[in-house]
PDB file of C-alpha atoms in Angstrom:
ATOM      1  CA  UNK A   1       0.000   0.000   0.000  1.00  0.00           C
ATOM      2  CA  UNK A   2       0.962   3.695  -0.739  1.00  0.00           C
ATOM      3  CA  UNK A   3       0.620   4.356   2.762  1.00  0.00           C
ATOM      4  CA  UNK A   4       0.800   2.389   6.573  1.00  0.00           C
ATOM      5  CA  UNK A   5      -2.509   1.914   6.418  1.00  0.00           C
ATOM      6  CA  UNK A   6      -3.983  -1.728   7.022  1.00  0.00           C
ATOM      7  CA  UNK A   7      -4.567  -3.243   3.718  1.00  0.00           C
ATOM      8  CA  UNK A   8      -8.175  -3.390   2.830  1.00  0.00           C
ATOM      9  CA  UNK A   9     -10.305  -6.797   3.221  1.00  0.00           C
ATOM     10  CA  UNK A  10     -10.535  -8.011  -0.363  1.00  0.00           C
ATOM     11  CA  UNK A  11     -13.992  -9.750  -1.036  1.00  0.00           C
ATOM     12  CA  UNK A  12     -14.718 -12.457  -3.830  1.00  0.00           C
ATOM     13  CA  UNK A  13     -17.825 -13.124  -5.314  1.00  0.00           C
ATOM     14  CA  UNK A  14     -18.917 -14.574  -8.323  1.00  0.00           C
ATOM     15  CA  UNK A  15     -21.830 -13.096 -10.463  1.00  0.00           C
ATOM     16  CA  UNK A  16     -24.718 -14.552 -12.358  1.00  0.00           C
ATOM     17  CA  UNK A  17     -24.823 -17.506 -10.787  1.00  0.00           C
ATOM     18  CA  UNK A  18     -25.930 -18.566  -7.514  1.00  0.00           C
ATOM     19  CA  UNK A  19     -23.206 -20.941  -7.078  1.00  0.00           C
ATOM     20  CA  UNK A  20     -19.490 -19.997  -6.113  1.00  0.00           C
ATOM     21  CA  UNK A  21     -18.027 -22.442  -9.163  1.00  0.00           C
ATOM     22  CA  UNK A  22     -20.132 -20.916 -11.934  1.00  0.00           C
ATOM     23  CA  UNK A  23     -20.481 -17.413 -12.757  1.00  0.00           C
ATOM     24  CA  UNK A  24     -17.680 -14.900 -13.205  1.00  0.00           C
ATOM     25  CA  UNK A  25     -15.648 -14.180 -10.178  1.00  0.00           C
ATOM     26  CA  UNK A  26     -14.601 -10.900  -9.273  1.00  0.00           C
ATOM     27  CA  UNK A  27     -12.654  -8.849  -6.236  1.00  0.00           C
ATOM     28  CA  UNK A  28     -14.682  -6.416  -4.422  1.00  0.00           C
ATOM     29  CA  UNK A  29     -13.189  -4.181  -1.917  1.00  0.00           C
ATOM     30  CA  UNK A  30     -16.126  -1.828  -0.183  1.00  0.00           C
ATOM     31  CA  UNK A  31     -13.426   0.618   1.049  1.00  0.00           C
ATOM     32  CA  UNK A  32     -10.525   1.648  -1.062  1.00  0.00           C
ATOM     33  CA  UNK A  33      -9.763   5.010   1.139  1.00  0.00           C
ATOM     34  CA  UNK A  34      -6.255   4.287   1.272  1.00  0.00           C
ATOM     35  CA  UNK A  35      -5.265   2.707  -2.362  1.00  0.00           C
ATOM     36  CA  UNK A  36      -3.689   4.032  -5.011  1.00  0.00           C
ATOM     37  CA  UNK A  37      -3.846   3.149  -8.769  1.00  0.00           C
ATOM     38  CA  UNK A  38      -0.868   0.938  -8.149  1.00  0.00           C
ATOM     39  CA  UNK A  39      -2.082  -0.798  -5.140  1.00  0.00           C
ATOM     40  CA  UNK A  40      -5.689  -1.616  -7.375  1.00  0.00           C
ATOM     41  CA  UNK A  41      -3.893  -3.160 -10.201  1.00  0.00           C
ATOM     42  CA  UNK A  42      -1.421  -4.948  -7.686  1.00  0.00           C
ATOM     43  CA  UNK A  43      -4.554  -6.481  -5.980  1.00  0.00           C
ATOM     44  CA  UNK A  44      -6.660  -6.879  -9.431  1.00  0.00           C
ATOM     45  CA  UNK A  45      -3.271  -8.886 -10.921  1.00  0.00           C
ATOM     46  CA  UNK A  46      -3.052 -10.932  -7.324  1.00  0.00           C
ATOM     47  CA  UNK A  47      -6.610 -12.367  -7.327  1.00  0.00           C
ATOM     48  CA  UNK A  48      -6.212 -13.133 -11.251  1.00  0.00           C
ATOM     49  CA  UNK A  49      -9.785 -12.806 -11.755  1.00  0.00           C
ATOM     50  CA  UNK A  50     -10.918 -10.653 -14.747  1.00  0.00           C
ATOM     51  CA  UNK A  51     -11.798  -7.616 -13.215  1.00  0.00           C
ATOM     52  CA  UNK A  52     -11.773  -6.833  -9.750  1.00  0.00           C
ATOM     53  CA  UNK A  53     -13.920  -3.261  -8.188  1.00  0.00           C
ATOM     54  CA  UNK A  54     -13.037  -0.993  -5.458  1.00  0.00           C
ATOM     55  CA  UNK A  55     -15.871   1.452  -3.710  1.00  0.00           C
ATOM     56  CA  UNK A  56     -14.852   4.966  -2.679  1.00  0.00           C
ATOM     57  CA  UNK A  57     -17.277   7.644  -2.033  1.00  0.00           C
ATOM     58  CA  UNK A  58     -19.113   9.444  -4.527  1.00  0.00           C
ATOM     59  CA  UNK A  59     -18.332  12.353  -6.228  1.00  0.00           C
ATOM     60  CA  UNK A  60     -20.310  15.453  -5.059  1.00  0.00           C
ATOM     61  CA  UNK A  61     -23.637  15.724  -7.138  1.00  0.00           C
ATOM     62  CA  UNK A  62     -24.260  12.143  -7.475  1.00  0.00           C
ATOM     63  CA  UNK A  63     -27.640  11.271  -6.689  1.00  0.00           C
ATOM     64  CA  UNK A  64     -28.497   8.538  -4.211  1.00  0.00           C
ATOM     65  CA  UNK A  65     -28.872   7.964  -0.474  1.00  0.00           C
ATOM     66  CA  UNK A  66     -26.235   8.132   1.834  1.00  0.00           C
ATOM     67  CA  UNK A  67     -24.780   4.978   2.184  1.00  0.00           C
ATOM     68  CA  UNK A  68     -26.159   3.915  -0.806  1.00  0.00           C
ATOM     69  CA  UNK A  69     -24.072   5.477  -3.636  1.00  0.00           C
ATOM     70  CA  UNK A  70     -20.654   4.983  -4.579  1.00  0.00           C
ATOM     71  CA  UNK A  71     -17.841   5.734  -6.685  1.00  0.00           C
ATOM     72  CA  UNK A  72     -16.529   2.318  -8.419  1.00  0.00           C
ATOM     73  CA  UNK A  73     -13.573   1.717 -10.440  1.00  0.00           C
ATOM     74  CA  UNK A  74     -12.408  -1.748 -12.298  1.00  0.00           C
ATOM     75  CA  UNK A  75      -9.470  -3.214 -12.571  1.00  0.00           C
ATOM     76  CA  UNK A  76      -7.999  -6.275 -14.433  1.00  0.00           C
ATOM     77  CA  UNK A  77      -5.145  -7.780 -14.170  1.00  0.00           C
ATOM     78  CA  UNK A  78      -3.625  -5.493 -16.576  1.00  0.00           C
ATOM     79  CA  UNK A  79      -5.493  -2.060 -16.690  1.00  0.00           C
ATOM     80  CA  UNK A  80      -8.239  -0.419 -15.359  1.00  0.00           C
ATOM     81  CA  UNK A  81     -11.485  -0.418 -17.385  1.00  0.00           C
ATOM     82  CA  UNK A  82     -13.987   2.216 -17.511  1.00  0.00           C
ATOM     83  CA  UNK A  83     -16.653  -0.202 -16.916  1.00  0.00           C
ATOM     84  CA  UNK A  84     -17.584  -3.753 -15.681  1.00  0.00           C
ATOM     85  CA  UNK A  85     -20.779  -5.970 -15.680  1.00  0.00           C
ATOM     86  CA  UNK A  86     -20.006  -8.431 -13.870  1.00  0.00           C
ATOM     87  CA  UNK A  87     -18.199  -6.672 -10.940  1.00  0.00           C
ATOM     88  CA  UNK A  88     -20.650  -4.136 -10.371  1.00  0.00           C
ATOM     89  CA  UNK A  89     -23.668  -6.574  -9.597  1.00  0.00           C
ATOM     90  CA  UNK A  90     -20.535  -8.665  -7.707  1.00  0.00           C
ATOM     91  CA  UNK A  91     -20.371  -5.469  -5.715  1.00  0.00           C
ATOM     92  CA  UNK A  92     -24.380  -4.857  -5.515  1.00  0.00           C
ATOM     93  CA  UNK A  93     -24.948  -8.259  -4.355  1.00  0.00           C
ATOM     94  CA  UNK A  94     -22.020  -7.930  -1.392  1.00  0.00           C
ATOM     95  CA  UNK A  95     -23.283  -4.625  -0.423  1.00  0.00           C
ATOM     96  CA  UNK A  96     -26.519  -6.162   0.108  1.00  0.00           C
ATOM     97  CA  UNK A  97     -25.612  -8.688   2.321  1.00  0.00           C
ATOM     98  CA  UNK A  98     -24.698  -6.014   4.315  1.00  0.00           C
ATOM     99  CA  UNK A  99     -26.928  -3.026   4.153  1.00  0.00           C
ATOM    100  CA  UNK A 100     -29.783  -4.969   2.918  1.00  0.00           C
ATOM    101  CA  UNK A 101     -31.758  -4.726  -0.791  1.00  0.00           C
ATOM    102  CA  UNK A 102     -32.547  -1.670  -2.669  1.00  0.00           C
ATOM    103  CA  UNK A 103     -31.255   0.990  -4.793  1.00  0.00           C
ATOM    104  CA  UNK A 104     -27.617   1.567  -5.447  1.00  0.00           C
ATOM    105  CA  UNK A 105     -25.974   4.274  -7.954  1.00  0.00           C
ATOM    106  CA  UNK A 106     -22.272   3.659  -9.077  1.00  0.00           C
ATOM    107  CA  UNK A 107     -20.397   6.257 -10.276  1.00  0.00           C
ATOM    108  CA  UNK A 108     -18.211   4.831 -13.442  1.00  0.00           C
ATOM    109  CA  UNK A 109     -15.611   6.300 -15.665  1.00  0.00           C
ATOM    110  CA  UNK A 110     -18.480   5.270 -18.395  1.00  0.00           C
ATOM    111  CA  UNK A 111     -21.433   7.385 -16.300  1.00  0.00           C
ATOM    112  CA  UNK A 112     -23.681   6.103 -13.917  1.00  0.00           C
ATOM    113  CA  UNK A 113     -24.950   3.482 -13.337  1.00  0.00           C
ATOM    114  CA  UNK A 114     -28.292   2.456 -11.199  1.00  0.00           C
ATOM    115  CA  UNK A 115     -28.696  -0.785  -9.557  1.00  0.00           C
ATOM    116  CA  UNK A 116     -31.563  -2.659  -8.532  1.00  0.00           C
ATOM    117  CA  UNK A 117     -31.377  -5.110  -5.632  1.00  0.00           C
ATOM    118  CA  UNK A 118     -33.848  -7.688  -5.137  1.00  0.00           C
ATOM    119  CA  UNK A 119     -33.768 -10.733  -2.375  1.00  0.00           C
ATOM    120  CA  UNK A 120     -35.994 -13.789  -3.174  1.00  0.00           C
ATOM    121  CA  UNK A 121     -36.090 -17.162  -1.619  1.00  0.00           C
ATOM    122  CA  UNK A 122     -32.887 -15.986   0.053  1.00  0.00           C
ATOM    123  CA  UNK A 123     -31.025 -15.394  -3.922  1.00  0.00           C
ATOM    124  CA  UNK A 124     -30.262 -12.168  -4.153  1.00  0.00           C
ATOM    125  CA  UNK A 125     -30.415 -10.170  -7.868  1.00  0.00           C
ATOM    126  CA  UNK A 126     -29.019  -7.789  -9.142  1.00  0.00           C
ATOM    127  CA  UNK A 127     -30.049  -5.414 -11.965  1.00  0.00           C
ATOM    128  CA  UNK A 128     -27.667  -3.072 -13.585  1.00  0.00           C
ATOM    129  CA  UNK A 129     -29.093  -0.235 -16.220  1.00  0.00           C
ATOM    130  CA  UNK A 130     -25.913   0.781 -18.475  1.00  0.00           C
ATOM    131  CA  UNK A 131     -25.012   4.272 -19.838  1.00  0.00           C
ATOM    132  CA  UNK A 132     -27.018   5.320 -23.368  1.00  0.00           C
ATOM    133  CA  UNK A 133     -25.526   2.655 -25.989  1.00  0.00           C
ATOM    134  CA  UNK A 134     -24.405   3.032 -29.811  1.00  0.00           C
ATOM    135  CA  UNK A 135     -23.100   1.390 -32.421  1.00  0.00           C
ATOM    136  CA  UNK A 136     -20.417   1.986 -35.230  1.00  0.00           C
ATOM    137  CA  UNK A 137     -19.597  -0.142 -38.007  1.00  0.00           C
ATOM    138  CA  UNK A 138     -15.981  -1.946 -38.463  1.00  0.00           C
ATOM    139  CA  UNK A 139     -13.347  -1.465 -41.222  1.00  0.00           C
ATOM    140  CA  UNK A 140     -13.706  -4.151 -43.362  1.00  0.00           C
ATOM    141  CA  UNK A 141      -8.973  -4.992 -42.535  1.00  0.00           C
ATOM    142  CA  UNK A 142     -10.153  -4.952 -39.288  1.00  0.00           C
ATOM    143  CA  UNK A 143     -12.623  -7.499 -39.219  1.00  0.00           C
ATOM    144  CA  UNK A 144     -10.169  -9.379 -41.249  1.00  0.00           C
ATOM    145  CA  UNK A 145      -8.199  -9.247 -38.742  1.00  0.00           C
ATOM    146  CA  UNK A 146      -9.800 -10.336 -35.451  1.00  0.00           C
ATOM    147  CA  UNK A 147     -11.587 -13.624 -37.872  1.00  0.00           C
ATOM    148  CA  UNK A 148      -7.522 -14.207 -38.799  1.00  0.00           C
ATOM    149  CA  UNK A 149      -6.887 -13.868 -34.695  1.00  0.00           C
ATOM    150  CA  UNK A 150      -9.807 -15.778 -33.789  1.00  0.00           C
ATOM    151  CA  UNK A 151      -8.601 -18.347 -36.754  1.00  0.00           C
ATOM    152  CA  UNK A 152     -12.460 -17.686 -37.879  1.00  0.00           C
ATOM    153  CA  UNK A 153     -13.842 -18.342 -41.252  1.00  0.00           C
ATOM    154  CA  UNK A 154     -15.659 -15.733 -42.533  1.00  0.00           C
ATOM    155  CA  UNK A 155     -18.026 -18.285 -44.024  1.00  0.00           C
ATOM    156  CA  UNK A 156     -18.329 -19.325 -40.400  1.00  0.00           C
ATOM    157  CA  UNK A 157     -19.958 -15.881 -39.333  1.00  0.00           C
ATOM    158  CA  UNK A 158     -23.738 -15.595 -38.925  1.00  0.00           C
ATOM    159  CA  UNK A 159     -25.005 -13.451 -42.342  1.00  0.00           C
ATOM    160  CA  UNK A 160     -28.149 -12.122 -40.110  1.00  0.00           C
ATOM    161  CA  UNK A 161     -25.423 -10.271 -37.527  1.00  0.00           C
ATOM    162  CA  UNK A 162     -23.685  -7.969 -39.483  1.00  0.00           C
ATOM    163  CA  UNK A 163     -20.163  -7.342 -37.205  1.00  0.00           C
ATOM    164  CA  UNK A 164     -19.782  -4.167 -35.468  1.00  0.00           C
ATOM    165  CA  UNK A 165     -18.661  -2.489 -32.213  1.00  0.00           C
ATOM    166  CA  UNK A 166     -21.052  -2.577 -29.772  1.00  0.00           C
ATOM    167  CA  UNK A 167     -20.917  -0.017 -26.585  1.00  0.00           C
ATOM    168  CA  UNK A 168     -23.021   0.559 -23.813  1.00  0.00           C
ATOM    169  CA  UNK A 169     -19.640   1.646 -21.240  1.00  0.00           C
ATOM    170  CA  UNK A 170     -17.334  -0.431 -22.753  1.00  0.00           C
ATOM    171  CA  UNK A 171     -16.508  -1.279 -26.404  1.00  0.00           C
ATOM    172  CA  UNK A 172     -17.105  -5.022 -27.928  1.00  0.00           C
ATOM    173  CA  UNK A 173     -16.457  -5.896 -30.810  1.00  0.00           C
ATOM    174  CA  UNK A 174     -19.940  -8.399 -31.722  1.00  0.00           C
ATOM    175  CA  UNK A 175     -19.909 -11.288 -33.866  1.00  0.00           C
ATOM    176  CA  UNK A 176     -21.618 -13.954 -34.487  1.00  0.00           C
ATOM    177  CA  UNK A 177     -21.226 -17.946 -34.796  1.00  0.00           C
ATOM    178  CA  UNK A 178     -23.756 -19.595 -37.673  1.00  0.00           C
ATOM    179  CA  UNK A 179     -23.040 -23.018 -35.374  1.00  0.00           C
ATOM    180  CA  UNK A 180     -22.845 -23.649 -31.439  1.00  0.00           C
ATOM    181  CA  UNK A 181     -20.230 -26.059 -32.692  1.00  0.00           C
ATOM    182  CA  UNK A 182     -18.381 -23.059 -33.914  1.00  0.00           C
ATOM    183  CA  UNK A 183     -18.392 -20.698 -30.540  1.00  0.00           C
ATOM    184  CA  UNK A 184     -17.114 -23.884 -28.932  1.00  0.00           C
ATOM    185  CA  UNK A 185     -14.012 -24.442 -31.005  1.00  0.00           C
ATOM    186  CA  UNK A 186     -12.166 -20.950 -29.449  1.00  0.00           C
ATOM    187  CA  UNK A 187      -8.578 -21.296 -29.891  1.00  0.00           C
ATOM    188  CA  UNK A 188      -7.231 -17.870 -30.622  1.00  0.00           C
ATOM    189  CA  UNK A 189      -3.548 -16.117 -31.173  1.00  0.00           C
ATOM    190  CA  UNK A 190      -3.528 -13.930 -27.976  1.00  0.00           C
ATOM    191  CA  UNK A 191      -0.943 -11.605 -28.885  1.00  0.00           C
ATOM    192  CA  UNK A 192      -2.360 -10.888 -32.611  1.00  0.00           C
ATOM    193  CA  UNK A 193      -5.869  -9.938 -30.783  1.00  0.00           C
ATOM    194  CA  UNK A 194      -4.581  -8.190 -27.810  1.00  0.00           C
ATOM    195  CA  UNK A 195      -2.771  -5.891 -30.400  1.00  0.00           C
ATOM    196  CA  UNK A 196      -5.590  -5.564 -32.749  1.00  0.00           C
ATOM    197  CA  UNK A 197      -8.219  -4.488 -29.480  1.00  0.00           C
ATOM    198  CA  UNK A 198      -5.775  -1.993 -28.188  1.00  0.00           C
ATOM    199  CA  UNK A 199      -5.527  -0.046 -31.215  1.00  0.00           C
ATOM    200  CA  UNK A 200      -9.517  -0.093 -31.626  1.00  0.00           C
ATOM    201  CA  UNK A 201      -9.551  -0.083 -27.731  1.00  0.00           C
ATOM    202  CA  UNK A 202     -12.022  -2.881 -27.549  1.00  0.00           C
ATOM    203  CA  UNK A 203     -12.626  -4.302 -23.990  1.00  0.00           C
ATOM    204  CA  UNK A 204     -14.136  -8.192 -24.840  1.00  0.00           C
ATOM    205  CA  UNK A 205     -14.845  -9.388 -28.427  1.00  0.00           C
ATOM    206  CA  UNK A 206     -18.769 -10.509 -28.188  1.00  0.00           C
ATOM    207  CA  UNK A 207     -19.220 -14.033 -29.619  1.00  0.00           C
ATOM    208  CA  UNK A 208     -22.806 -14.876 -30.119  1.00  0.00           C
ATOM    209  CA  UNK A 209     -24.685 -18.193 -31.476  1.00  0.00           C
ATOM    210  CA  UNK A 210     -28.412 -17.831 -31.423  1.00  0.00           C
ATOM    211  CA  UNK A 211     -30.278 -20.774 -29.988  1.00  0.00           C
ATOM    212  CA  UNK A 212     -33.623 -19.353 -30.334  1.00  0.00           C
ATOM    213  CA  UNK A 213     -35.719 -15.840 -30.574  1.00  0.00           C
ATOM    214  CA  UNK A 214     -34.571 -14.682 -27.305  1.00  0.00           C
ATOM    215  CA  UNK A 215     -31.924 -16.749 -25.912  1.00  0.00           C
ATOM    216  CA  UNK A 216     -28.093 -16.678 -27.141  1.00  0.00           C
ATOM    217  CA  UNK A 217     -25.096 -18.691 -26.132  1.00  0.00           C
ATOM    218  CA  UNK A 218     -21.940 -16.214 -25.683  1.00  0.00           C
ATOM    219  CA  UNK A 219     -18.379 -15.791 -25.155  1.00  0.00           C
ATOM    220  CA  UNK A 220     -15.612 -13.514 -24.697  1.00  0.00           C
ATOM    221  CA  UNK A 221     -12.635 -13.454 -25.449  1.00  0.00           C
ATOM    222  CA  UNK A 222     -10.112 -10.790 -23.068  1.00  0.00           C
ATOM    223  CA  UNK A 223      -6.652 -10.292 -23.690  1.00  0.00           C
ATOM    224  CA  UNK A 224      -6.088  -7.089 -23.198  1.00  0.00           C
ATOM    225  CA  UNK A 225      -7.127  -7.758 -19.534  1.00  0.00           C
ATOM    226  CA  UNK A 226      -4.508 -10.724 -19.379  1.00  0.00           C
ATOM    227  CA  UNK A 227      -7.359 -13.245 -18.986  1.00  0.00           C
ATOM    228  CA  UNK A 228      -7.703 -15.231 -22.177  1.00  0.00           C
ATOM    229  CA  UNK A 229     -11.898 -15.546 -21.643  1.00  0.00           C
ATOM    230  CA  UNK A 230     -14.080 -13.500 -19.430  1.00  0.00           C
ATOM    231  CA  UNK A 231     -16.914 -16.436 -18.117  1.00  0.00           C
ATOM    232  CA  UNK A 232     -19.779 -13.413 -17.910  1.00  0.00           C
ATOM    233  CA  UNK A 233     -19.808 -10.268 -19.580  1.00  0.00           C
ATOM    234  CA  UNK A 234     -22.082  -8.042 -18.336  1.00  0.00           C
ATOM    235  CA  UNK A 235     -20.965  -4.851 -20.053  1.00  0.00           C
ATOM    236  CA  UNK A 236     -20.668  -7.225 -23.556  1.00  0.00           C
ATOM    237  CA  UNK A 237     -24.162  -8.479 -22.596  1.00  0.00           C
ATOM    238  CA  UNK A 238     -25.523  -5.031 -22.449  1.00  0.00           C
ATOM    239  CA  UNK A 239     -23.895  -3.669 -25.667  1.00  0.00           C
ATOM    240  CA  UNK A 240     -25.045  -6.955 -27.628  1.00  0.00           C
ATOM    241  CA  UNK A 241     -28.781  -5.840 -25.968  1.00  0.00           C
ATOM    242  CA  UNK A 242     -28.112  -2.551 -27.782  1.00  0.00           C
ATOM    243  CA  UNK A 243     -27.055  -3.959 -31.033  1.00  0.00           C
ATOM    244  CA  UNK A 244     -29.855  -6.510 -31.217  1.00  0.00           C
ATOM    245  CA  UNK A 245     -32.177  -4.306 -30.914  1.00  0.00           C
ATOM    246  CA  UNK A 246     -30.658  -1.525 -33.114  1.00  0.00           C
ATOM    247  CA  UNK A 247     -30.658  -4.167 -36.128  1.00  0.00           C
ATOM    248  CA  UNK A 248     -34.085  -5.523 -35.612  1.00  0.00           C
ATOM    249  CA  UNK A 249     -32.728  -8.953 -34.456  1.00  0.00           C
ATOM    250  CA  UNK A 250     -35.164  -9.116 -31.880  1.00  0.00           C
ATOM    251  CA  UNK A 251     -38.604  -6.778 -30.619  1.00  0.00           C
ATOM    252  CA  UNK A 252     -37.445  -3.391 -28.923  1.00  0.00           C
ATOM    253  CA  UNK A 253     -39.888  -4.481 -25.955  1.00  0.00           C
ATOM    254  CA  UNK A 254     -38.182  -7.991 -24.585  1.00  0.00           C
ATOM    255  CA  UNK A 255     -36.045 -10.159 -22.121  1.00  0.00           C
ATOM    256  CA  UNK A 256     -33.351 -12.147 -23.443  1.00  0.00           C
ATOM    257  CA  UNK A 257     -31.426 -14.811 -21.573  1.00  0.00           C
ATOM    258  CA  UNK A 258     -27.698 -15.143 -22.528  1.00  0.00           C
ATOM    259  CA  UNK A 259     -25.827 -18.088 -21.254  1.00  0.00           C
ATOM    260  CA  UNK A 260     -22.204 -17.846 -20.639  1.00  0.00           C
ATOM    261  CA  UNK A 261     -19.383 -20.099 -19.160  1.00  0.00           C
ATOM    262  CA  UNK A 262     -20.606 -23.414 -20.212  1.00  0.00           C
ATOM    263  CA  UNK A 263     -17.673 -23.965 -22.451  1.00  0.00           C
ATOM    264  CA  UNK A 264     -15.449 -22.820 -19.110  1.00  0.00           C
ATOM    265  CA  UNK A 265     -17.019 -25.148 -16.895  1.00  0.00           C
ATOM    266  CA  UNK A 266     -18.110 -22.069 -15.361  1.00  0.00           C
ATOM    267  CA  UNK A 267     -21.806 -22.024 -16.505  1.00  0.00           C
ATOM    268  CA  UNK A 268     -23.632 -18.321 -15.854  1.00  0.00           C
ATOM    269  CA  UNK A 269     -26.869 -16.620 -16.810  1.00  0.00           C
ATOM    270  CA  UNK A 270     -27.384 -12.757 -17.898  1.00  0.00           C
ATOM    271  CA  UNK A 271     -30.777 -11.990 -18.199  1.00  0.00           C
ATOM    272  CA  UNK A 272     -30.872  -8.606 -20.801  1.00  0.00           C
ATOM    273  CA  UNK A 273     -33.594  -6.235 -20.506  1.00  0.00           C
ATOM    274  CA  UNK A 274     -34.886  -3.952 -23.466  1.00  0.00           C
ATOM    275  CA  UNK A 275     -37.746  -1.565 -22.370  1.00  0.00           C
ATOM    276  CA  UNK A 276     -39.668   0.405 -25.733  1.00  0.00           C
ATOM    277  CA  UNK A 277     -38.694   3.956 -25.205  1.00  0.00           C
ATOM    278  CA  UNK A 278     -36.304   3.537 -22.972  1.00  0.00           C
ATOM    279  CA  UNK A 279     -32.601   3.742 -24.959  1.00  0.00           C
ATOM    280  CA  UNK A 280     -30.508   1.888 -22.087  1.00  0.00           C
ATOM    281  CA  UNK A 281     -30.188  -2.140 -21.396  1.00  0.00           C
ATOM    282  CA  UNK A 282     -30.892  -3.360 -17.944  1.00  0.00           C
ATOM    283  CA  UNK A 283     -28.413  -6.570 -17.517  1.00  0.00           C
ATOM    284  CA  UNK A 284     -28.917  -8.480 -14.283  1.00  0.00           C
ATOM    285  CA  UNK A 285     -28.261 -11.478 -12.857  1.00  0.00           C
ATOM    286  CA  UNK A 286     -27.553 -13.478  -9.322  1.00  0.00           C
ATOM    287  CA  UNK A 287     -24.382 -13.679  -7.158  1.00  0.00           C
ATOM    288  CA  UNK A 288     -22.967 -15.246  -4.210  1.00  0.00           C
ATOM    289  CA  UNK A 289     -19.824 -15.214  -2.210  1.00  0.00           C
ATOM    290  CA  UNK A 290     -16.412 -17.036  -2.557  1.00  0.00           C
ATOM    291  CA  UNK A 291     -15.420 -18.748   0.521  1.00  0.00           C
TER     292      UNK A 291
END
């Protein structure tokens, strides 16, 4: 630590799953008063998970209740991101064993970001609502690219999801498998697609195989976070949510389920919310502590 203060406890929880071997695990630390940039990344690269978030308090102007508002920032083991799915409702579901459910507002380097808490049957859910999403379109030597890195076919790709960067406070590049049997055959260069998502500073890459109108298989592949797959992507999940809906690919008023993990051993669920009228994507999910 930067200072002699007593290092912080370090939580880990998995989220969207209600067991502690599926999911995506994540460090949460509900106090980071005394931490640094350094000493987040040291403690992000220690617990090796994909992103780990630390709590502060939030900047004047936010608005939520005391106690009940935060400023949150995520770290891999590599770099800090502006924004993370799965460790904010990691962090929303610890906070609530604590303070009890409700309503949360995080602070991001993406915006805010509201969370619902909900406690059912003693699970506890959490529901995220993401920044206002876009899309942009791909050069066509880039796309090259990450199918070369990803050792991809093009005649592999899905011709009703046309490829493009998906963001809703994080960037993903989104594509999509024609067959489940080709999301499950991932065996990728690292080091070409860590280079390629640095220079379009890309966060996951977003690969999709439709099972059905509303539910989607999905994986992610993270190098530039020094994890070679993320097992739930809550900010991919919302900024596929976004794209789907921008391109028609399913009704602007719907829940889709998006399973993640399975080919991990890790198996999770992200449930994605679209709302008619209402531009943001409402990801959420359950989570449980790490012994």
């Amino acid at each position: 630590m930067t200072t002699n203060a007593q290092r912080p406890e370090i939580l880990r929880y998995t989220a969207f799953s209600g067991s502690p071997e599926g999911g995506n695990p994540a460090g949460v630390v509900l106090d980071a008063r005394g931490l640094d940039d350094g000493d987040m990344l040291a403690i992000a690269a220690e617990l090796g998970y994909s992103e780990s978030a630390f709590l502060t308090a939030p900047p004047e102007g936010l608005d939520g209740r005391a106690g009940r508002a935060y400023t949150i920032r995520y770290f891999s083991p590599k770099a800090e991101v502006p924004f993370c799915g799965h460790a904010t409702i990691a962090t929303a579901v610890a906070l609530a064993e604590r303070t009890g459910p409700g309503e949360l507002v995080f602070a991001t380097r993406a915006g805010t970001v509201p969370v619902a808490v909900t406690e059912e049957d003693g699970a506890v859910r959490a529901t995220l609502t993401s920044v206002e999403p876009h899309t942009e379109e791909i050069a066509d030597a880039d796309l090259a690219e990450a199918l070369a890195a990803l050792d991809w076919p093009a005649a592999d790709l899905d011709p009703a999801f046309p490829p493009r960067v998906a963001f809703a406070g994080a960037r993903h590049l989104v594509l999509a498998a024609a067959t489940r049997a080709r999301l499950a055959a991932l065996a990728y260069d690292f080091a070409r697609l860590e280079a390629l998502m640095h220079r379009l500073d890309l966060t996951t890459v977003q690969l999709v195989w439709r099972e059905s109108a509303t539910v989607f298989h999905v994986r992610d592949p993270f190098p530039v976070g020094g994890v070679v797959e993320d097992p739930a992507t809550g900010a991919a999940a919302a900024a596929f949510g976004a794209y789907a809906r921008e391109f028609g690919l399913v009704p602007e008023d719907t829940v889709l389920t998006l399973h993640q993990g399975e080919d991990l051993g890790r198996p999770g669920e992200l449930t994605v919310t679209l709302r008619a009228g209402d531009p943001r994507v409402h990801v959420g999910g359950t989570g449980t502590r790490i012994a």
